[in-house]
Amino acid sequence: MKKLVIIDYGMGNLHSVIKALQKMKIPAVLSDKAEVIKAATGIILPGVGAFADAIKEIRKRGLYNIIRKEALAGKPILGVCLGHQLLFSHSEEFGATKGLDLINGRVIKFKTDLKVPHMGWNNAKTVNQKSTLLKGIKDNRFYYFVHSFYAVPVEKKVILTETQYGDIRFVSAVEKENIFGVQFHPEKSGEPALKIYKNFWKVCSKK
Amino acid sequence: MLTKRIIPCLDVNQGRVVKGIKFLNLIDAGDPVEAAVRYNNAGADEIVFLDITASHEKRKTIVEVVRRTAEQVFIPLTVGGGIRTVSDMEEILRSGADKISINTAAVTNPELIREGAKKFGSQCIVVAIDAKHSGKGKWNVYIHGGRTDTGLDAVKWAKKAYALGAGEILLTSMDADGTKAGYDLGLTRAISKAVKIPVIASGGAGGPEHMVEVLKKGKADAVLAASIFHYKHYTVRTVKEYLHRHGIPIRL
């Protein structure tokens, strides 16, 4: 049976994502088991907290190479919030930490006098109009964000949306073939935003 | 542009919304899930449930309310009231809440902030501070629902809570609460300037003009209000339109 796996690596509250998938009637299972990840139609990588801790937890569970291998073989993967950042090459938080390196780029901290984390509702302006992930969703709509770091991709063509916080314009979503990332929380951004999960599920179902 | 958040708060007693002044003369005001759905549809940016149930059945009842709400409402949901341990937090988060608000327990056991932030992330941990004026430019922290003066300085406590890993401060002015005469701007500004995390202003909202004041002059990042929404003096929508017209960045 086709289903998604939500990777459970012990970071943060995954229940909101589960509820969102249930609402959209998308079959999903929460797991940290290699065989479950291999058997899944697509991967959701959620998470909140620190980049380095997350990578450590993923490695500890022996999932680092498995997630990479599955994604590089073409399995759709959607990173949400910290999960989005983990898709990138490395983070500069407390010295460099290597990420999953599925998208070339780095993760850096907000350097601003404004409050950090960037928390609350902000809009995401679509850069790539041909996006699969945001199909049928109103452009420049508001999403719920909570984060202190943001990803800076090397290749401009992977940029899906951009968001403005004070003087900083950062990349808030990326799409590179089967690899998707959103810095915001679609599961907390009102019911219309749940369509992002539906769109991701459609990509997975086609595989 | 990051918008200011408008957060309706629902007091929940034994699984029902209650209205009353300072927890007295409580009147049943319906199903919290229905109220949350209504606020969500009207454009609320988040919802807070404050569980004021005194009985031992407390946790079970609020968990059920949260579970039912989280199935239907896809905006951040904060739950506060009597949360004392990391396992209390876990139970509420598992049922679908996004944030936990702690007040008395944070003061009596500040390590709870650190432990909760470590386990669930700082964004999950809201430290609620009930503050009362104690002298010029000074406020003390009260606990036990405002019955006990801890003698702690509110600004110092907010800084400590921030340092321990709090993700947000929910600040209630006990002097302003229930007056409908406006938020305490001095208190809100003092706390907001002292910490780098968002501050939610609470207590004293009589109308949207008070929200404009506290968001501009008080430097608040969000406003919490209960009675002005409950009694249907204003809807979340009309409040947000008012704020928008007055130059506040708002999600409409």
Coordinates of C-alpha atoms in Angstrom, one line a residue:
Chain A
M1 CA 0.0 0.0 0.0
K2 CA 1.2 3.5 -0.8
K3 CA 2.0 5.6 2.2
L4 CA 4.2 8.3 3.6
V5 CA 6.7 7.9 6.4
I6 CA 7.1 10.8 8.8
I7 CA 10.6 10.4 10.2
D8 CA 10.6 10.2 14.0
Y9 CA 14.1 11.1 15.2
G10 CA 13.0 12.4 18.6
M11 CA 13.0 16.1 17.7
G12 CA 10.0 18.1 18.7
N13 CA 6.3 17.8 18.3
L14 CA 5.2 15.7 15.3
H15 CA 1.5 15.4 16.2
S16 CA 0.4 18.4 14.3
V17 CA 1.8 17.0 11.1
I18 CA 0.0 13.7 11.8
K19 CA -3.3 15.4 12.3
A20 CA -2.9 17.4 9.1
L21 CA -2.2 14.2 7.1
Q22 CA -5.2 12.5 8.7
K23 CA -7.4 15.5 7.7
M24 CA -6.2 15.2 4.1
K25 CA -6.8 11.5 4.2
I26 CA -3.1 10.8 3.4
P27 CA -1.9 7.4 4.7
A28 CA 1.2 7.9 6.8
V29 CA 3.2 6.2 9.5
L30 CA 5.6 7.6 12.1
S31 CA 8.8 5.7 12.1
D32 CA 12.6 5.6 12.6
K33 CA 13.0 2.2 11.0
A34 CA 15.1 1.8 7.9
E35 CA 12.8 -0.8 6.4
V36 CA 9.7 1.4 6.8
I37 CA 11.5 4.3 5.2
K38 CA 12.6 2.1 2.3
A39 CA 9.1 0.8 1.8
A40 CA 7.4 4.2 2.0
T41 CA 6.2 6.1 -1.1
G42 CA 7.5 9.4 0.2
I43 CA 9.3 10.9 3.2
I44 CA 8.3 13.7 5.4
L45 CA 11.2 15.1 7.5
P46 CA 9.7 17.3 10.2
G47 CA 11.5 18.7 13.2
V48 CA 12.1 21.7 15.4
G49 CA 15.2 22.7 17.4
A50 CA 18.9 22.7 16.6
F51 CA 20.4 21.5 13.3
A52 CA 23.4 19.8 14.9
D53 CA 21.3 17.9 17.4
A54 CA 18.9 16.8 14.6
I55 CA 21.7 15.4 12.4
K56 CA 23.2 13.7 15.5
E57 CA 19.9 12.0 16.2
I58 CA 19.4 11.0 12.6
R59 CA 22.9 9.5 12.5
K60 CA 22.4 7.8 15.9
R61 CA 19.4 6.0 14.4
G62 CA 21.5 5.0 11.4
L63 CA 19.1 7.0 9.1
Y64 CA 21.5 9.5 7.6
N65 CA 22.6 7.3 4.6
I66 CA 19.2 5.7 4.2
I67 CA 17.4 9.1 3.8
R68 CA 20.1 10.3 1.4
K69 CA 20.1 7.2 -0.7
E70 CA 16.3 7.1 -1.0
A71 CA 16.1 10.8 -1.9
L72 CA 19.0 10.5 -4.4
A73 CA 17.2 7.5 -6.0
G74 CA 14.2 9.7 -6.7
K75 CA 11.9 9.1 -3.7
P76 CA 10.0 12.3 -2.9
I77 CA 11.0 14.0 0.3
L78 CA 9.4 17.0 2.0
G79 CA 11.4 18.8 4.7
V80 CA 9.3 21.0 7.1
C81 CA 10.9 23.8 9.2
L82 CA 14.1 22.3 10.6
G83 CA 13.5 19.4 8.2
H84 CA 13.8 21.9 5.4
Q85 CA 17.1 23.2 6.7
L86 CA 18.5 19.6 7.1
L87 CA 18.1 19.1 3.3
F88 CA 21.0 21.6 2.8
S89 CA 24.8 21.0 2.7
H90 CA 25.7 22.5 6.0
S91 CA 24.7 24.8 8.9
E92 CA 26.8 27.4 10.5
E93 CA 25.2 27.0 13.9
F94 CA 27.9 26.4 16.6
G95 CA 30.5 25.6 14.0
A96 CA 29.8 23.9 10.8
T97 CA 27.6 20.8 10.8
K98 CA 27.1 18.7 7.6
G99 CA 23.5 18.4 6.6
L100 CA 21.8 15.8 4.3
D101 CA 23.4 17.7 1.4
L102 CA 20.5 17.0 -1.0
I103 CA 20.4 20.7 -1.9
N104 CA 23.6 22.7 -2.3
G105 CA 23.6 25.6 0.2
R106 CA 24.1 26.6 3.8
V107 CA 21.9 27.4 6.8
I108 CA 22.6 30.7 8.6
K109 CA 21.2 32.6 11.6
F110 CA 19.1 35.8 11.3
K111 CA 21.4 38.7 11.8
T112 CA 18.9 41.5 12.8
D113 CA 17.8 43.7 15.6
L114 CA 14.4 42.2 15.3
K115 CA 13.2 39.4 17.5
V116 CA 14.6 36.0 16.8
P117 CA 13.0 33.5 16.4
H118 CA 11.0 34.9 13.4
M119 CA 7.7 33.8 14.8
G120 CA 4.2 34.3 13.5
W121 CA 2.4 34.8 10.2
N122 CA 4.4 36.0 7.2
N123 CA 3.8 35.8 3.5
A124 CA 5.7 33.7 1.0
K125 CA 6.0 35.2 -2.5
T126 CA 6.3 32.6 -5.2
V127 CA 9.4 32.8 -7.3
N128 CA 8.9 29.6 -9.3
Q129 CA 5.5 29.7 -10.9
K130 CA 5.7 26.2 -12.2
S131 CA 5.9 24.7 -8.7
T132 CA 4.2 21.3 -8.1
L133 CA 4.1 21.8 -4.4
L134 CA 2.2 25.1 -4.4
K135 CA -0.2 24.2 -7.2
G136 CA -3.6 25.6 -6.6
I137 CA -2.5 27.7 -3.6
K138 CA -2.9 31.4 -3.5
D139 CA 0.3 33.2 -4.1
N140 CA 1.8 35.5 -1.4
R141 CA -0.5 34.0 1.2
F142 CA 0.4 33.9 4.9
Y143 CA 2.1 31.0 6.5
Y144 CA 3.0 30.3 10.2
F145 CA 6.8 30.5 10.8
V146 CA 9.0 29.7 13.9
H147 CA 12.7 29.6 13.2
S148 CA 16.0 31.4 14.0
F149 CA 18.0 30.1 11.0
Y150 CA 17.2 30.0 7.3
A151 CA 18.6 28.3 4.3
V152 CA 20.6 29.9 1.5
P153 CA 20.6 27.8 -1.6
V154 CA 23.5 28.1 -4.1
E155 CA 21.4 27.5 -7.2
K156 CA 18.7 30.1 -7.7
K157 CA 16.6 27.7 -9.7
V158 CA 15.6 25.7 -6.6
I159 CA 14.0 28.7 -5.0
L160 CA 10.2 28.3 -4.7
T161 CA 9.2 31.2 -2.4
E162 CA 10.8 34.1 -0.6
T163 CA 9.8 35.9 2.6
Q164 CA 10.8 39.2 4.0
Y165 CA 11.7 39.7 7.7
G166 CA 12.9 43.2 8.4
D167 CA 15.7 43.9 6.0
I168 CA 16.3 40.2 5.3
R169 CA 14.7 38.5 2.3
F170 CA 15.1 34.7 2.8
V171 CA 14.2 31.6 0.9
S172 CA 11.1 30.1 2.5
A173 CA 10.5 27.1 0.2
V174 CA 12.6 25.1 -2.2
E175 CA 11.8 22.5 -4.9
K176 CA 14.4 20.5 -6.8
E177 CA 12.9 17.6 -8.7
N178 CA 11.8 15.1 -6.0
I179 CA 13.2 17.2 -3.1
F180 CA 10.9 19.8 -1.4
G181 CA 11.4 22.0 1.6
V182 CA 9.2 24.5 3.4
Q183 CA 10.6 26.7 6.2
F184 CA 7.0 27.4 7.4
H185 CA 4.5 25.0 8.9
P186 CA 1.8 24.2 6.4
E187 CA 0.0 22.2 9.1
K188 CA -0.4 25.3 11.2
S189 CA -1.1 27.8 8.4
G190 CA -4.9 27.3 8.1
E191 CA -6.8 24.6 6.3
P192 CA -6.1 25.8 2.7
A193 CA -2.3 25.4 3.3
L194 CA -2.9 21.6 3.9
K195 CA -3.0 21.4 0.2
I196 CA 0.8 21.4 0.2
Y197 CA 0.7 18.0 1.8
K198 CA -1.9 16.9 -0.8
N199 CA 0.3 18.1 -3.6
F200 CA 3.3 16.3 -2.2
W201 CA 1.2 13.2 -1.8
K202 CA 0.2 13.5 -5.5
V203 CA 3.9 13.6 -6.5
C204 CA 4.5 10.5 -4.4
S205 CA 1.5 8.7 -5.8
K206 CA 2.8 9.1 -9.3
K207 CA 6.1 7.4 -8.5
Chain B
M1 CA 6.0 41.2 6.3
L2 CA 5.7 39.5 9.7
T3 CA 2.3 40.4 11.1
K4 CA 1.1 41.0 14.6
R5 CA -1.0 38.2 16.0
I6 CA -4.5 38.4 17.4
I7 CA -5.1 35.6 19.9
P8 CA -8.5 34.8 21.4
C9 CA -8.2 33.1 24.8
L10 CA -10.8 30.6 26.0
D11 CA -11.2 29.8 29.7
V12 CA -12.2 26.1 30.0
N13 CA -13.7 24.6 33.1
Q14 CA -14.5 20.9 33.0
G15 CA -14.5 20.8 29.3
R16 CA -16.8 23.8 28.8
V17 CA -16.0 27.4 27.9
V18 CA -16.8 29.7 30.8
K19 CA -17.2 33.4 31.1
G20 CA -16.9 35.3 34.3
I21 CA -15.1 38.1 35.9
K22 CA -11.8 37.0 37.5
F23 CA -13.0 33.4 37.7
L24 CA -16.1 34.4 39.6
N25 CA -19.8 34.1 38.6
L26 CA -18.9 31.6 35.9
I27 CA -21.4 31.1 33.2
D28 CA -21.4 28.2 30.7
A29 CA -20.6 29.6 27.3
G30 CA -20.6 26.5 25.2
D31 CA -18.3 23.9 23.6
P32 CA -14.7 25.0 23.4
V33 CA -14.1 23.2 20.1
E34 CA -17.0 25.0 18.5
A35 CA -15.7 28.3 19.8
A36 CA -12.2 27.5 18.5
V37 CA -13.6 26.7 15.1
R38 CA -15.5 30.0 15.1
Y39 CA -12.5 32.0 16.0
N40 CA -10.4 30.2 13.4
N41 CA -13.0 31.0 10.7
A42 CA -13.0 34.6 11.8
G43 CA -9.2 34.9 11.2
A44 CA -7.7 34.2 14.6
D45 CA -3.9 33.8 14.3
E46 CA -3.7 31.4 17.2
I47 CA -5.9 30.1 20.0
V48 CA -5.2 29.7 23.7
F49 CA -7.1 27.4 26.0
L50 CA -6.7 28.2 29.7
D51 CA -7.9 25.2 31.7
I52 CA -9.2 26.4 35.0
T53 CA -10.7 23.1 36.1
A54 CA -9.9 22.4 39.7
S55 CA -10.8 18.7 39.8
H56 CA -8.5 15.6 39.5
E57 CA -10.2 14.8 36.2
K58 CA -8.6 18.0 34.8
R59 CA -6.0 16.6 32.4
K60 CA -8.3 14.0 30.9
T61 CA -11.0 16.6 30.0
I62 CA -8.7 19.2 28.5
V63 CA -6.8 16.5 26.5
E64 CA -10.1 15.5 24.9
V65 CA -10.9 19.1 24.1
V66 CA -7.5 19.6 22.5
R67 CA -7.7 16.4 20.6
R68 CA -11.1 17.4 19.1
T69 CA -9.9 20.9 18.3
A70 CA -6.7 19.8 16.6
E71 CA -8.7 17.7 14.2
Q72 CA -10.5 20.7 12.9
V73 CA -8.4 23.8 13.6
F74 CA -5.0 24.1 11.7
I75 CA -3.5 27.2 13.4
P76 CA -1.3 27.1 16.5
L77 CA -3.0 26.0 19.7
T78 CA -1.6 26.8 23.1
V79 CA -2.8 25.2 26.3
G80 CA -2.2 26.5 29.8
G81 CA -3.4 25.8 33.3
G82 CA -1.9 23.5 35.9
I83 CA 0.9 22.0 33.8
R84 CA 3.6 21.0 36.2
T85 CA 5.8 18.4 34.7
V86 CA 7.4 17.4 31.4
S87 CA 5.0 14.5 31.2
D88 CA 2.0 16.8 31.6
M89 CA 3.4 18.8 28.7
E90 CA 3.9 15.7 26.6
E91 CA 0.3 14.5 27.2
I92 CA -1.1 17.9 26.0
L93 CA 1.3 18.1 23.0
R94 CA 0.5 14.5 22.0
S95 CA -3.2 15.4 21.9
G96 CA -2.4 18.0 19.3
A97 CA -1.5 21.3 21.0
D98 CA 1.5 23.2 19.6
K99 CA 2.5 25.1 22.7
I100 CA 2.3 24.8 26.4
S101 CA 1.9 27.8 28.7
I102 CA 3.4 27.5 32.2
N103 CA 3.1 30.0 35.0
T104 CA 3.2 28.9 38.6
A105 CA 5.2 25.8 37.8
A106 CA 7.8 27.8 36.0
V107 CA 8.4 30.1 39.0
T108 CA 8.5 27.3 41.6
N109 CA 10.7 25.1 39.3
P110 CA 12.5 27.1 36.6
E111 CA 14.2 24.0 35.4
L112 CA 10.9 23.0 33.9
I113 CA 11.4 25.7 31.2
R114 CA 14.8 24.3 30.3
E115 CA 13.6 20.7 30.4
G116 CA 10.5 21.4 28.3
A117 CA 12.5 23.5 25.8
K118 CA 15.1 20.8 25.5
K119 CA 12.6 18.0 24.9
F120 CA 10.1 19.8 22.7
G121 CA 11.9 22.9 21.4
S122 CA 11.7 26.5 22.7
Q123 CA 8.8 27.3 20.4
C124 CA 6.6 25.0 22.5
I125 CA 7.3 26.7 25.8
V126 CA 5.3 29.8 26.6
V127 CA 6.1 31.3 30.0
A128 CA 3.0 33.1 31.3
I129 CA 3.8 36.0 33.7
D130 CA 1.1 37.6 35.9
A131 CA 2.5 41.0 36.9
K132 CA 1.3 43.7 39.3
H133 CA 2.7 47.2 39.7
S134 CA 4.9 47.5 42.8
G135 CA 6.5 50.9 42.4
K136 CA 7.6 53.3 39.8
G137 CA 8.6 51.3 36.7
K138 CA 8.5 48.1 38.8
W139 CA 6.3 45.1 38.7
N140 CA 6.2 41.9 40.8
V141 CA 5.4 38.4 39.6
Y142 CA 2.3 36.7 41.1
I143 CA 1.5 33.0 41.0
H144 CA -1.3 30.7 42.0
G145 CA -3.8 32.6 39.8
G146 CA -2.7 35.9 41.1
R147 CA -3.1 35.1 44.8
T148 CA 0.6 34.9 45.7
D149 CA 3.2 37.7 45.4
T150 CA 6.5 36.0 44.7
G151 CA 8.5 39.2 45.3
L152 CA 10.2 38.5 42.0
D153 CA 10.8 41.4 39.7
A154 CA 8.9 40.8 36.4
V155 CA 11.6 42.1 34.1
K156 CA 14.3 40.0 35.8
W157 CA 12.0 37.0 35.7
A158 CA 11.3 37.5 32.0
K159 CA 15.0 37.6 31.3
K160 CA 15.6 34.5 33.3
A161 CA 12.8 32.6 31.6
Y162 CA 14.2 33.7 28.2
A163 CA 17.7 32.5 29.2
L164 CA 16.3 29.2 30.3
G165 CA 14.7 28.6 26.9
A166 CA 11.2 30.1 26.9
G167 CA 10.0 30.7 23.3
E168 CA 7.5 33.4 24.2
I169 CA 6.2 35.4 27.1
L170 CA 2.5 35.7 27.7
L171 CA 2.3 38.8 29.9
T172 CA -0.8 39.6 31.9
S173 CA -1.1 42.9 33.7
M174 CA -3.1 42.2 36.9
D175 CA -3.7 45.9 37.3
A176 CA -5.3 46.2 33.9
D177 CA -7.0 42.9 33.8
G178 CA -10.8 43.2 33.8
T179 CA -10.7 47.0 33.6
K180 CA -11.3 47.2 29.8
A181 CA -9.3 50.5 30.1
G182 CA -6.4 49.3 28.0
Y183 CA -3.3 47.2 28.3
D184 CA -0.4 48.2 30.7
L185 CA 1.9 49.9 28.1
G186 CA 4.8 50.5 30.5
L187 CA 4.9 46.9 31.7
T188 CA 4.6 45.5 28.2
R189 CA 7.3 47.8 26.8
A190 CA 9.6 47.0 29.7
I191 CA 9.3 43.2 29.2
S192 CA 9.4 43.4 25.4
K193 CA 12.6 45.4 25.5
A194 CA 14.2 43.0 28.0
V195 CA 13.9 39.8 25.9
K196 CA 14.5 38.9 22.3
I197 CA 11.5 36.6 22.2
P198 CA 7.9 37.6 21.3
V199 CA 5.7 39.1 24.0
I200 CA 2.0 38.5 24.0
A201 CA 0.2 41.3 25.8
S202 CA -2.8 40.4 27.9
G203 CA -5.2 42.1 30.3
G204 CA -7.2 45.3 29.9
A205 CA -8.5 45.1 26.3
G206 CA -11.7 47.0 26.0
G207 CA -11.5 47.6 22.3
P208 CA -9.3 47.4 19.2
E209 CA -7.9 50.9 20.0
H210 CA -6.2 49.4 23.0
M211 CA -4.6 46.8 20.8
V212 CA -3.2 49.4 18.5
E213 CA -1.7 51.1 21.6
V214 CA 0.0 48.1 23.0
L215 CA 1.3 46.9 19.6
K216 CA 2.7 50.3 18.8
K217 CA 3.7 51.9 22.1
G218 CA 3.9 48.7 24.2
K219 CA 6.1 47.0 21.5
A220 CA 4.0 43.8 21.9
D221 CA 4.3 41.1 19.2
A222 CA 0.8 39.8 19.8
V223 CA -2.3 40.5 21.8
L224 CA -4.5 38.2 23.7
A225 CA -8.1 39.0 24.5
A226 CA -10.9 37.0 26.0
S227 CA -14.0 39.1 26.9
I228 CA -14.2 41.4 24.0
F229 CA -14.5 38.4 21.7
H230 CA -16.7 36.3 24.0
Y231 CA -19.3 38.8 24.5
K232 CA -19.3 39.5 20.8
H233 CA -18.6 43.2 21.2
Y234 CA -16.1 42.6 18.4
T235 CA -15.3 39.7 16.1
V236 CA -11.8 38.8 15.4
R237 CA -12.4 39.9 11.9
T238 CA -13.6 43.4 12.8
V239 CA -10.7 43.9 15.2
K240 CA -8.2 42.8 12.5
E241 CA -9.7 45.2 10.0
Y242 CA -9.5 48.0 12.5
L243 CA -5.8 47.3 13.3
H244 CA -5.1 47.1 9.6
R245 CA -6.7 50.5 9.0
H246 CA -4.5 51.9 11.8
G247 CA -1.2 50.8 10.3
I248 CA -0.6 47.5 12.1
P249 CA 0.7 44.7 9.9
I250 CA -2.1 42.1 10.0
R251 CA -3.0 38.9 8.3
L252 CA -6.4 39.5 6.8

